[in-house]
PDB file of C-alpha atoms in Angstrom:
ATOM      1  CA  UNK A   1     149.152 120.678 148.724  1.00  0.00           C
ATOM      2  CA  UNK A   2     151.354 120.704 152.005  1.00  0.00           C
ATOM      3  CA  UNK A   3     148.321 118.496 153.535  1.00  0.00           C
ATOM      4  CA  UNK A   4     147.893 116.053 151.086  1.00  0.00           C
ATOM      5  CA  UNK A   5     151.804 115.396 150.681  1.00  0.00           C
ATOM      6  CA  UNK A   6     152.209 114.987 154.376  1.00  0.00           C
ATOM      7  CA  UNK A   7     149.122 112.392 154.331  1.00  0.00           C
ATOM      8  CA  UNK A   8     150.989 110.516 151.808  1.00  0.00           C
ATOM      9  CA  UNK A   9     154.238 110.534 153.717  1.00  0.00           C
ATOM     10  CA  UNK A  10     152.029 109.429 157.257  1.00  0.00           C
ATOM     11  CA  UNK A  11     150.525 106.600 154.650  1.00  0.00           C
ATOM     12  CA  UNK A  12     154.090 105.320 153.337  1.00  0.00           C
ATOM     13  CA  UNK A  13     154.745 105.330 157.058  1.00  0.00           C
ATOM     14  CA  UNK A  14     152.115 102.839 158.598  1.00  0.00           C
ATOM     15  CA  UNK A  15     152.207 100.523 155.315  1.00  0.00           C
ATOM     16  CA  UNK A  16     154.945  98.021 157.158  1.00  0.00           C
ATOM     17  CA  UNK A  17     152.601  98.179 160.101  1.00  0.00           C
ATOM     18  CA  UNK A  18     149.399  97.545 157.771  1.00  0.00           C
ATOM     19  CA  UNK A  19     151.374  94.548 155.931  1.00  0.00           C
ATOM     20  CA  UNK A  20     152.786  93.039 159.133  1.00  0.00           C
ATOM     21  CA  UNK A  21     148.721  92.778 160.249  1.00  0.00           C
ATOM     22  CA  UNK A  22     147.612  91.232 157.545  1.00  0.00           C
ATOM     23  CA  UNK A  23     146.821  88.109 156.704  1.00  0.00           C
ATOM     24  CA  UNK A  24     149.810  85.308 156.536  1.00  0.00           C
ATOM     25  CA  UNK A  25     150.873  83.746 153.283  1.00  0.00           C
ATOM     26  CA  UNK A  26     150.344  80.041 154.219  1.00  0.00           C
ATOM     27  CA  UNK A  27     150.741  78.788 150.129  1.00  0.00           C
ATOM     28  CA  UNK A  28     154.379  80.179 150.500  1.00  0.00           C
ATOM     29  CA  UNK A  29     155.283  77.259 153.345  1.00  0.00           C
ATOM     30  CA  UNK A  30     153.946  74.500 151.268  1.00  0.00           C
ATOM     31  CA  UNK A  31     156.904  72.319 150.977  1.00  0.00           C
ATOM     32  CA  UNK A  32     155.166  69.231 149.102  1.00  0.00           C
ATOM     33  CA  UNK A  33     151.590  68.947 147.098  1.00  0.00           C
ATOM     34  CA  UNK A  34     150.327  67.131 145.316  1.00  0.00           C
ATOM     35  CA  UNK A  35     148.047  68.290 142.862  1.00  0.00           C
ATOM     36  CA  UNK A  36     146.843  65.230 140.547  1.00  0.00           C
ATOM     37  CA  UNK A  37     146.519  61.361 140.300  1.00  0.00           C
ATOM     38  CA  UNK A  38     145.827  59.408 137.040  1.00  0.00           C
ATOM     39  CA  UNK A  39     144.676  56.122 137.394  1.00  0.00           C
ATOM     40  CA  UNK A  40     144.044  52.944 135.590  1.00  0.00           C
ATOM     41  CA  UNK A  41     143.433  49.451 135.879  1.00  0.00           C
ATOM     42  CA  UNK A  42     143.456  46.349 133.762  1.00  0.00           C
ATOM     43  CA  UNK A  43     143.517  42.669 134.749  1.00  0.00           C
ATOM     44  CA  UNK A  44     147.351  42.420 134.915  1.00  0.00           C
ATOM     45  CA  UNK A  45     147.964  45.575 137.013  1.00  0.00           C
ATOM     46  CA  UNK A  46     146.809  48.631 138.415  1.00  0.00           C
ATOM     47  CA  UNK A  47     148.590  52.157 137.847  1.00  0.00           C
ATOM     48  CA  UNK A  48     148.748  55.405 139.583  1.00  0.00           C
ATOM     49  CA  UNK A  49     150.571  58.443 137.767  1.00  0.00           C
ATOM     50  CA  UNK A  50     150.763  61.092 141.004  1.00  0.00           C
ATOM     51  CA  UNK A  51     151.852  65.524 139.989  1.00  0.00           C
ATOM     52  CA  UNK A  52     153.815  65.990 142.759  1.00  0.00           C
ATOM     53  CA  UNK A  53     155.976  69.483 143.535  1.00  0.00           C
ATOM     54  CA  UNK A  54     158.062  68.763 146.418  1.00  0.00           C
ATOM     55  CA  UNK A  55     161.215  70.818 148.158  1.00  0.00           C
ATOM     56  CA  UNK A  56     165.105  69.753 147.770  1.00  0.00           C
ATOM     57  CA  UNK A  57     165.947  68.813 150.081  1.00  0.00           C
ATOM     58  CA  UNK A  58     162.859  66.605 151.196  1.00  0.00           C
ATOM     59  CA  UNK A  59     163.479  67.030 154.572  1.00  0.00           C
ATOM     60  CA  UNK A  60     160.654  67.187 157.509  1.00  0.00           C
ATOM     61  CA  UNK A  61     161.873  69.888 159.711  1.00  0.00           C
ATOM     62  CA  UNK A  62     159.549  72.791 159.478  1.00  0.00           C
ATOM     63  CA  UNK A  63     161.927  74.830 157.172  1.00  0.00           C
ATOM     64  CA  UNK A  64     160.319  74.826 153.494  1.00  0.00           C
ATOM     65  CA  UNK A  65     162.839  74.596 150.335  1.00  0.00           C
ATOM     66  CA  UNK A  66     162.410  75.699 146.586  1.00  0.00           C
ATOM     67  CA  UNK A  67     160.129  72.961 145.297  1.00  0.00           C
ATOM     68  CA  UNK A  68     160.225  70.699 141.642  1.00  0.00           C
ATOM     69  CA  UNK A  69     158.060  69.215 139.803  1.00  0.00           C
ATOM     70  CA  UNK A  70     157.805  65.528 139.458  1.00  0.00           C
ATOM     71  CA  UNK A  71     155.450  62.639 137.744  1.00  0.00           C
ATOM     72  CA  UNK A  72     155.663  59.555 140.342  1.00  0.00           C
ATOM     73  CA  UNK A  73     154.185  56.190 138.659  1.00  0.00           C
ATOM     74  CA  UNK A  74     153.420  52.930 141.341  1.00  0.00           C
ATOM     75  CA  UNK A  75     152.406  50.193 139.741  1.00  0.00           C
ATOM     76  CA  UNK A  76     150.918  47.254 141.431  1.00  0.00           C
ATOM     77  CA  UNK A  77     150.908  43.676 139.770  1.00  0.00           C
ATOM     78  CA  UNK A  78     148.555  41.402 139.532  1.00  0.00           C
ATOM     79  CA  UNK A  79     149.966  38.500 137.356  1.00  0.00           C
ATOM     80  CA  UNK A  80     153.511  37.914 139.136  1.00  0.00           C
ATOM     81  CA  UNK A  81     155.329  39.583 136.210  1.00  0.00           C
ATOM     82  CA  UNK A  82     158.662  41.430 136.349  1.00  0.00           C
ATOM     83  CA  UNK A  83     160.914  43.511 134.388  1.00  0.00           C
ATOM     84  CA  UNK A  84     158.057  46.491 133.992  1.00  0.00           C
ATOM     85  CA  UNK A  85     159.026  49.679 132.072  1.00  0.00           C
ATOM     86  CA  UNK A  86     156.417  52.763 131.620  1.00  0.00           C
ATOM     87  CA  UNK A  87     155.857  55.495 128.599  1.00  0.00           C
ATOM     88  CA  UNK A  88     153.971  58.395 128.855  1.00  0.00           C
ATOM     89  CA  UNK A  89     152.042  60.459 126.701  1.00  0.00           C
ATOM     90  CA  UNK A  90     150.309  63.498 127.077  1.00  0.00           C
ATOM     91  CA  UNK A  91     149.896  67.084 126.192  1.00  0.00           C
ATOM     92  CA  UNK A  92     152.874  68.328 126.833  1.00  0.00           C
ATOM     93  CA  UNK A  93     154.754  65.440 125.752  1.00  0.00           C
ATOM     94  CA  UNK A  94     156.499  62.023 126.743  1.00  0.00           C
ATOM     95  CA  UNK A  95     158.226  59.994 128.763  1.00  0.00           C
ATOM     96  CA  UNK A  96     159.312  57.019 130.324  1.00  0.00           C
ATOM     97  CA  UNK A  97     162.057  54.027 131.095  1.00  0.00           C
ATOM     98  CA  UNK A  98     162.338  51.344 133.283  1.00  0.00           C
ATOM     99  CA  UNK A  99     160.207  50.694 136.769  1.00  0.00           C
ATOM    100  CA  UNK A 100     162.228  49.480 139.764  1.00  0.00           C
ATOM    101  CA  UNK A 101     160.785  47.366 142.435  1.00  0.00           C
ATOM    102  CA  UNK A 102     160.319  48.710 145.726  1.00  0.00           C
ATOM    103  CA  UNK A 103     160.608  45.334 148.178  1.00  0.00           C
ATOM    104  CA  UNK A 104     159.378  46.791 151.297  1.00  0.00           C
ATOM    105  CA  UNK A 105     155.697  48.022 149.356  1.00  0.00           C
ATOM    106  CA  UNK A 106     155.774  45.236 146.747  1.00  0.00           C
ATOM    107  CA  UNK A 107     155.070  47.394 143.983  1.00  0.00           C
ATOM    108  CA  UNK A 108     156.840  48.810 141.226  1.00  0.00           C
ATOM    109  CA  UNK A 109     158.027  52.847 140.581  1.00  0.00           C
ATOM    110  CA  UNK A 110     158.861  55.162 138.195  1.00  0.00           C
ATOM    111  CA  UNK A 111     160.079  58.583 138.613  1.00  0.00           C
ATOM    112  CA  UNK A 112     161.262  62.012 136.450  1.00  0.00           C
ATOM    113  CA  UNK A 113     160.987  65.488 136.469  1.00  0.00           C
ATOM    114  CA  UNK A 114     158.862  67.667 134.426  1.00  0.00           C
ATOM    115  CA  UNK A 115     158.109  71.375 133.356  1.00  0.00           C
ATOM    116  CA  UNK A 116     154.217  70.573 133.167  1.00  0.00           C
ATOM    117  CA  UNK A 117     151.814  68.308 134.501  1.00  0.00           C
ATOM    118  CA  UNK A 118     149.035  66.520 132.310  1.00  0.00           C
ATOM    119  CA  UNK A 119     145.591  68.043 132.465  1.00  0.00           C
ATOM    120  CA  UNK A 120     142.874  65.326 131.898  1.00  0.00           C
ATOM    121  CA  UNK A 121     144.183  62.468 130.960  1.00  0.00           C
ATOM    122  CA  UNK A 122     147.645  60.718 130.029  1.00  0.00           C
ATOM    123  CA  UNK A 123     148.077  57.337 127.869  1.00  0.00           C
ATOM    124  CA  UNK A 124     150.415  54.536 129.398  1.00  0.00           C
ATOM    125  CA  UNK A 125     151.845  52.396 127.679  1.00  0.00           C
ATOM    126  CA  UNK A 126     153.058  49.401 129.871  1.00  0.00           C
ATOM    127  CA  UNK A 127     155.686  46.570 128.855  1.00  0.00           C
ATOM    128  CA  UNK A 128     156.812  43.330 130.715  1.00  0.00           C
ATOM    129  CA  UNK A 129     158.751  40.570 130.301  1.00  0.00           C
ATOM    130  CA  UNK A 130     156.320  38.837 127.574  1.00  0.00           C
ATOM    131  CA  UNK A 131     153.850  41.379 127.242  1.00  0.00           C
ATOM    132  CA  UNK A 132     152.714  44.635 127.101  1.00  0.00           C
ATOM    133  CA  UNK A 133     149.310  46.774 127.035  1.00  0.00           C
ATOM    134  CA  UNK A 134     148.374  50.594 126.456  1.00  0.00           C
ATOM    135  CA  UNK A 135     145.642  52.558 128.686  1.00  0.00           C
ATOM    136  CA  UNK A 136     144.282  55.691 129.313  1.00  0.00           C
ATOM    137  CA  UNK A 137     144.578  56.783 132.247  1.00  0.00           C
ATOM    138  CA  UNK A 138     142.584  59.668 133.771  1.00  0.00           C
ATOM    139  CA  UNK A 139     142.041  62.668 136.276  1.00  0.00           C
ATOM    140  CA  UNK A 140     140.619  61.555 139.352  1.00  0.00           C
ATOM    141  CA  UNK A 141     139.793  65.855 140.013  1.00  0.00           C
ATOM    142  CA  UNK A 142     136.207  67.057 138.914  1.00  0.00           C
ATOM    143  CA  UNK A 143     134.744  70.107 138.936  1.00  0.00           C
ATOM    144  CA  UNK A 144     134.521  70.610 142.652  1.00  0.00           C
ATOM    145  CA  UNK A 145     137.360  69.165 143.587  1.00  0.00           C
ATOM    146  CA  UNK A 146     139.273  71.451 145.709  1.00  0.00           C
ATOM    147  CA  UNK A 147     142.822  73.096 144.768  1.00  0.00           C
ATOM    148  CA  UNK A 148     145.824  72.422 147.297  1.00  0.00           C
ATOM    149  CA  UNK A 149     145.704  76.237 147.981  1.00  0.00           C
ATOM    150  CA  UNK A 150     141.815  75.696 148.934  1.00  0.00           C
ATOM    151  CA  UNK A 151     142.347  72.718 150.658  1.00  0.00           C
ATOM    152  CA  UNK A 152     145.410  73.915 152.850  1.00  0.00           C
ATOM    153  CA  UNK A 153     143.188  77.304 153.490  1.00  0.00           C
ATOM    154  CA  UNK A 154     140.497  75.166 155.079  1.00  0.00           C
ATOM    155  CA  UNK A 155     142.932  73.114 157.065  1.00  0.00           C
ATOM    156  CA  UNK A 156     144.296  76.458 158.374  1.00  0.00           C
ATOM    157  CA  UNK A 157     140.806  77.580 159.117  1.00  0.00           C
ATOM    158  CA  UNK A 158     140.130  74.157 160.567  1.00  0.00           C
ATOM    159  CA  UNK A 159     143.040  74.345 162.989  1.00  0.00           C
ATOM    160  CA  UNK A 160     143.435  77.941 163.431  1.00  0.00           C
ATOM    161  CA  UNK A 161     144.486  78.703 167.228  1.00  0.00           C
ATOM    162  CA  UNK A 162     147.123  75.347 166.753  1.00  0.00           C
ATOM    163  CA  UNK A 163     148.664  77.840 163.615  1.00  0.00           C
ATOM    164  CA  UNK A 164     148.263  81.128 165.200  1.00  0.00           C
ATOM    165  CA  UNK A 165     150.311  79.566 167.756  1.00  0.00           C
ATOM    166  CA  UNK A 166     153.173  78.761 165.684  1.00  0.00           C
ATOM    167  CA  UNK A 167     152.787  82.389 163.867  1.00  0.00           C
ATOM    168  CA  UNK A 168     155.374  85.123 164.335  1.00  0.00           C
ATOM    169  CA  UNK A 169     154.900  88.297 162.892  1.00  0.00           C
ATOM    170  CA  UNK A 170     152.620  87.656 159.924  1.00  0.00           C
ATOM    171  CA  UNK A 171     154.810  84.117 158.724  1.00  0.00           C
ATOM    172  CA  UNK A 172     154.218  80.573 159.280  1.00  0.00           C
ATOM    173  CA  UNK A 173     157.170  79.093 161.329  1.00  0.00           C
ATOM    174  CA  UNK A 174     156.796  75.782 160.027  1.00  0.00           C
ATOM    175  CA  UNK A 175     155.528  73.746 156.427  1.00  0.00           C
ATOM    176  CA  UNK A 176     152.724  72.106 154.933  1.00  0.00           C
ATOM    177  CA  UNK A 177     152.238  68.914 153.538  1.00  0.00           C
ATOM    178  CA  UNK A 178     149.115  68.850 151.236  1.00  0.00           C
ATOM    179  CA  UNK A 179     148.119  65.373 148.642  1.00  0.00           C
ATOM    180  CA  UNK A 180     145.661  64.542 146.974  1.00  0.00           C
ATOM    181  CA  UNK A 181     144.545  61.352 148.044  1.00  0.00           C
ATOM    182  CA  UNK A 182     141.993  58.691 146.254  1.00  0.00           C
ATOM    183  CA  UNK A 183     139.850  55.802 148.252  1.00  0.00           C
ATOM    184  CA  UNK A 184     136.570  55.532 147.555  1.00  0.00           C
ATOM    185  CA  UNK A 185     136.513  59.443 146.764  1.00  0.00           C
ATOM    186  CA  UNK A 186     138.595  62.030 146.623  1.00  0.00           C
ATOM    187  CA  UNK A 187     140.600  63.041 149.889  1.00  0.00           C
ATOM    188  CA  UNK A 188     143.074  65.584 151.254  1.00  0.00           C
ATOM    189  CA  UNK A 189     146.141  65.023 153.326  1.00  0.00           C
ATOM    190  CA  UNK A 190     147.056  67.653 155.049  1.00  0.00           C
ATOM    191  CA  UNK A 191     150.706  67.638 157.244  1.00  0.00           C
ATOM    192  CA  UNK A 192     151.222  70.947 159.218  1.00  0.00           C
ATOM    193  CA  UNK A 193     155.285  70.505 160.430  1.00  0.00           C
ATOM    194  CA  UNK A 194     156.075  72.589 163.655  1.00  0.00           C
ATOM    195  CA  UNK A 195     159.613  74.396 163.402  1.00  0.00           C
ATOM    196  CA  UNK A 196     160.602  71.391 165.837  1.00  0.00           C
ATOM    197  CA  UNK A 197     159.450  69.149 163.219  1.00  0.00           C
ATOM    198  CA  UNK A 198     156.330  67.505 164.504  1.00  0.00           C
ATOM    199  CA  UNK A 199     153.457  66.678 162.072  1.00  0.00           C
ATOM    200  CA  UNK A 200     149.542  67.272 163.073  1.00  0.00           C
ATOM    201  CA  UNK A 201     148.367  65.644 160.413  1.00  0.00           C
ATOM    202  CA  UNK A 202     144.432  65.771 159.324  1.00  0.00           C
ATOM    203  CA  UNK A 203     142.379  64.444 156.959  1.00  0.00           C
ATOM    204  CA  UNK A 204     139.740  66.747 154.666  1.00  0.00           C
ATOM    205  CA  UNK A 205     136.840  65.982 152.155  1.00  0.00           C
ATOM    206  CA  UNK A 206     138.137  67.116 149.146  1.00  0.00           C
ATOM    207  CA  UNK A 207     134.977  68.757 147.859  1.00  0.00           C
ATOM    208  CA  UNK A 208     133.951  70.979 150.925  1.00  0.00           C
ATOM    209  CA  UNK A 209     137.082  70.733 152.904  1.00  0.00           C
ATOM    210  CA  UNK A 210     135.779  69.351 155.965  1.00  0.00           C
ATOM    211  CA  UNK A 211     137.905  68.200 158.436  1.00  0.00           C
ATOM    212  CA  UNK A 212     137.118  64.179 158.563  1.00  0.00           C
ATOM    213  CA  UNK A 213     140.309  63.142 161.002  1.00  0.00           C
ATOM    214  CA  UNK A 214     143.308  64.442 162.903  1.00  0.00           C
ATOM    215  CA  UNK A 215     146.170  62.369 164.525  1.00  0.00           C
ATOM    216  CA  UNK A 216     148.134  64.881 166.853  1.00  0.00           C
ATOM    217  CA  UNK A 217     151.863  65.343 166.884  1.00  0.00           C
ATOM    218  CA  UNK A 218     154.091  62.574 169.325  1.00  0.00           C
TER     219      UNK A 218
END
């Protein structure tokens, strides 16, 4: 009896040793993902709803914040309207108001937060001045797609010695970046911020998580 309680005493001992070994908790340093885009397109305009968690505040400097969730909406026009407003409608609910035009990307956005993103698909309905049109709009994810945890996982596995590097004592000095982008298939973006604030940012098939590009920090 005296044995076995002084192995479990020796065990409680080395457990902050064991833990400190093991493996770091990179998903804890993401400071923005994005999970989703919903997309549609009609002959006036062209629609992207983005499920975006990012940190308050959004600041690139390698310290991550507590993150909330957000539905971003850029809408492109094709028919020299103005005056565009968005609602939403999806599973777990609605929303909506008034899109304001961003100058400097030509393009109109739309912005809230949210408790839930959609799933599958969301219906838009869009109004201008003189018109308006509804459209589904749906998940650009399949069945392989990777999740941001997957795709952040290969990145770290991509660039492994450049993360050890900035590693101290089991914890990522630094944050991620990870979106979801869509071209002509599905991408990753993947931003890994120093603690000085520098971005290596790489580029990964979405599917298999291969890296595709890098640009290195300036």
């Amino acid at each position: 009896m005296k044995h076995a309680l002084k192995s479990i005493i020796l065990l409680a001992a080395f457990l902050p040793a064991l833990s400190a070994c093991g493996e770091a908790d990179y998903s804890s340093r993401i400071s923005e993902a994005r999970s989703d885009l919903f997309c549609a397109e009609t002959e006036e305009f062209s629609v992207v709803l983005s499920c975006v968690s990012r940190e308050y505040p959004y600041l690139a400097d390698g310290i991550p914040c507590e993150r909330s969730m957000t539905i971003e909406i850029v809408l492109n026009d094709a028919q020299g309207a103005d005056g565009y407003s968005v609602a939403v409608t999806g599973e777990n609910g609605s929303f909506g108001g008034d899109m304001t035009y961003r100058n400097v990307r030509d393009d109109f956005f739309y912005s809230c937060g949210v408790k839930q993103f959609p799933q599958t698909s969301v219906v838009l309905r869009v109004e201008w001045e003189g018109g308006s049109r509804e459209i589904s709009a749906t998940s650009v994810r399949n069945e392989r797609t990777l999740s941001v945890e997957e795709a952040l996982n290969a990145a770290v596995a991509a660039k492994k010695d450049y993360v050890t590097e900035n590693t101290a004592e089991g914890e990522f000095e630094g944050e991620f970046y990870v979106r979801l982008l869509r071209r002509d298939k599905n991408y990753y973006y993947v931003g890994i911020i120093d603690k000085a604030g520098r971005t290596l940012s790489l580029l990964l098939d979405a599917e298999t998580g291969a890296l595709l590009a890098e640009r290195l920090p300036e």
